GROMACS .gro file of C-alpha atoms in nm:
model
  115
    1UNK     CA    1  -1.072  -0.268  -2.538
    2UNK     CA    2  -0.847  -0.140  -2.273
    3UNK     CA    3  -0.464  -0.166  -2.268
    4UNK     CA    4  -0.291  -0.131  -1.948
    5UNK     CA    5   0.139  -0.082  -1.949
    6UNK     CA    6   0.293  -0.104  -1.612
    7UNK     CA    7   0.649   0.073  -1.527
    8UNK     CA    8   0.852   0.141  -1.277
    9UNK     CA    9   0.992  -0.220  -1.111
   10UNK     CA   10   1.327  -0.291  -1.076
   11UNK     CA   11   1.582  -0.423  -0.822
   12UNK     CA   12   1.630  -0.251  -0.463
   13UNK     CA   13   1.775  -0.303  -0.128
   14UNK     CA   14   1.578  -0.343   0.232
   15UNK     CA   15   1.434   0.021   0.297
   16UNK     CA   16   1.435   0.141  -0.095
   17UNK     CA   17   1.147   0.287  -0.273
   18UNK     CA   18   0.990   0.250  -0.606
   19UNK     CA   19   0.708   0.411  -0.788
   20UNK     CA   20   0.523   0.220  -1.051
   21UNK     CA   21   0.298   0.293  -1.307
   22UNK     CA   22  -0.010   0.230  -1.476
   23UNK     CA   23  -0.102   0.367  -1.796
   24UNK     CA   24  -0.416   0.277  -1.936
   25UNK     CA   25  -0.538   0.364  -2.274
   26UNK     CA   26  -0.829   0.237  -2.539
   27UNK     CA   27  -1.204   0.249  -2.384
   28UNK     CA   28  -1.097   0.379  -2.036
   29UNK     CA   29  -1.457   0.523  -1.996
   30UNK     CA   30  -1.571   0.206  -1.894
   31UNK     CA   31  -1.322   0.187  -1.592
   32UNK     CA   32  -1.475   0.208  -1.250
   33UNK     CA   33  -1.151   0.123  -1.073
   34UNK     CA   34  -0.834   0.058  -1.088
   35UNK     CA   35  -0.573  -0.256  -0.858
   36UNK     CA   36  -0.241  -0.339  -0.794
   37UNK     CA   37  -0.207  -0.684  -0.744
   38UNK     CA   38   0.158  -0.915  -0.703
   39UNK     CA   39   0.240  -1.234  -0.775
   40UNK     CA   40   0.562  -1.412  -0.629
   41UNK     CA   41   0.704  -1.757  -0.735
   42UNK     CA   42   0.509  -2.024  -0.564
   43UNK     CA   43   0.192  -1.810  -0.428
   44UNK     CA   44  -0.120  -1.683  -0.501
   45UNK     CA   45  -0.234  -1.333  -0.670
   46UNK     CA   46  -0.305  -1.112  -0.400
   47UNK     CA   47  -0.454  -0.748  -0.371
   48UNK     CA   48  -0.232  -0.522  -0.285
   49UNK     CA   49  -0.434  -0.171  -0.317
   50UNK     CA   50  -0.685  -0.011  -0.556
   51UNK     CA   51  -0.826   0.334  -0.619
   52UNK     CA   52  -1.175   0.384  -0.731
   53UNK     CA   53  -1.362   0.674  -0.946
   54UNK     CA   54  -1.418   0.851  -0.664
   55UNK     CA   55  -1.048   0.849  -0.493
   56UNK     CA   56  -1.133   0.602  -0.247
   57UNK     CA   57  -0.845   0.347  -0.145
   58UNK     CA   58  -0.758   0.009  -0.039
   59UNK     CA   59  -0.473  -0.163   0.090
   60UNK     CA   60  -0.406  -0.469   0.193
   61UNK     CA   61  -0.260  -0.509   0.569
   62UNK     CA   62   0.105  -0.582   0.487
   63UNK     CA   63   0.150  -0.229   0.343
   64UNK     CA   64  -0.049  -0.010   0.508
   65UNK     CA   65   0.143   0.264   0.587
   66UNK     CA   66   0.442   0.165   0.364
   67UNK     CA   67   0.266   0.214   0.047
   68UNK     CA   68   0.037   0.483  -0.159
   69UNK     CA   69  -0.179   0.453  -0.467
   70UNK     CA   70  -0.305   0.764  -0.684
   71UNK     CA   71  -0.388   0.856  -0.993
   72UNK     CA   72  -0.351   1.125  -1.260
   73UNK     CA   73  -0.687   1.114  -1.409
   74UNK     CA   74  -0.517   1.385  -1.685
   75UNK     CA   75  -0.299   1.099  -1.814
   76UNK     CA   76  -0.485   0.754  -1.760
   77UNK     CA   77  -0.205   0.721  -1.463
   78UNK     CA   78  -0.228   0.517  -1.194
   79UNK     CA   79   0.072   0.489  -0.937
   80UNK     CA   80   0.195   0.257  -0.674
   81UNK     CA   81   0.449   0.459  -0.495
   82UNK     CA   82   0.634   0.175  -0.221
   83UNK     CA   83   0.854   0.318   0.043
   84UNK     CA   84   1.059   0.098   0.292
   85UNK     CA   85   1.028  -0.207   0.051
   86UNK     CA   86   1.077  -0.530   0.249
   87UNK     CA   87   1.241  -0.881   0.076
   88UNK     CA   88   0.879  -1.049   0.119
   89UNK     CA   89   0.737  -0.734  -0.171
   90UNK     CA   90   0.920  -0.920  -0.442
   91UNK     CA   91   0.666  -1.023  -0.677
   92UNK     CA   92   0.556  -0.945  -1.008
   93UNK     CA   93   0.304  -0.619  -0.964
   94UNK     CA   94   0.018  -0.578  -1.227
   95UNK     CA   95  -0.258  -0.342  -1.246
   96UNK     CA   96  -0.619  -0.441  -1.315
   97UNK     CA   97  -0.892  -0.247  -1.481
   98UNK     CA   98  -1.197  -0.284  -1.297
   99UNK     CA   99  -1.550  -0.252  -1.396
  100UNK     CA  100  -1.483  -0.332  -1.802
  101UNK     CA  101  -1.716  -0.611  -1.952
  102UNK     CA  102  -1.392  -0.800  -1.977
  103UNK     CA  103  -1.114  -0.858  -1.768
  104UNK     CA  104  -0.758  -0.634  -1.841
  105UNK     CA  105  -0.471  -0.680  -1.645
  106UNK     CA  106  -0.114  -0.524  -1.761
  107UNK     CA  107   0.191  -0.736  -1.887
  108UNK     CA  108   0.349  -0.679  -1.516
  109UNK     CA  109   0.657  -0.533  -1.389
  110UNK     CA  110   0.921  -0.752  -1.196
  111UNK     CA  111   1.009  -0.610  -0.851
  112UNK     CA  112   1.277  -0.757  -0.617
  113UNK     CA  113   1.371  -0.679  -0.253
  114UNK     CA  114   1.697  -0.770  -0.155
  115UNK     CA  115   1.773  -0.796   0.205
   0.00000   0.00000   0.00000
């Protein structure tokens, strides 16, 4: 079993930043990758980046350039470090281990943009 714990949300204006976090811990081994997803009120799940074993990234069009994902392999860390947050990035933000037998997703962390 793998538990993931996100950190890091919390409230900011237009322009702020935030850095979240994703510790994992329990049968890690079997992770091949790691996502940040979000979730507002009223829409679907969505991608928003993901880091793989061997460093490579994605991320989704809307924050390109705005945000950065990494990982401390050291501590089980994965971060979402968001810079110039815009009112349409507040969502809920969970990380998902990828590559496990079974699906793990954290309990997510509540982010909110205000304008």
């Amino acid at each position: 079993q793998v538990q993931l714990v996100e950190s890091g949300g919390g409230s900011v204006q237009a322009g702020g930043s935030l850095r979240l976090s994703c510790a994992a811990s329990g049968e890690t081994i079997c992770i091949s990758a790691v996502g940040w997803y979000r979730q507002a009120p009223g829409k679907e799940r969505e991608l928003v980046a993901s880091i793989v074993s061997s460093g490579g990234t994605y991320y989704t069009d809307s924050v390109k350039g705005r945000f950065t994902i990494s990982r401390d392999n050291a501590k089980n860390t994965v971060y979402l470090q968001m810079n110039s947050l815009k009112p349409e990035d507040t969502a809920v933000y969970l990380c998902h281990a990828m590559g496990c037998p079974a699906k793990y997703w954290g309990q997510g962390t509540q982010v909110t943009v205000s304008s």
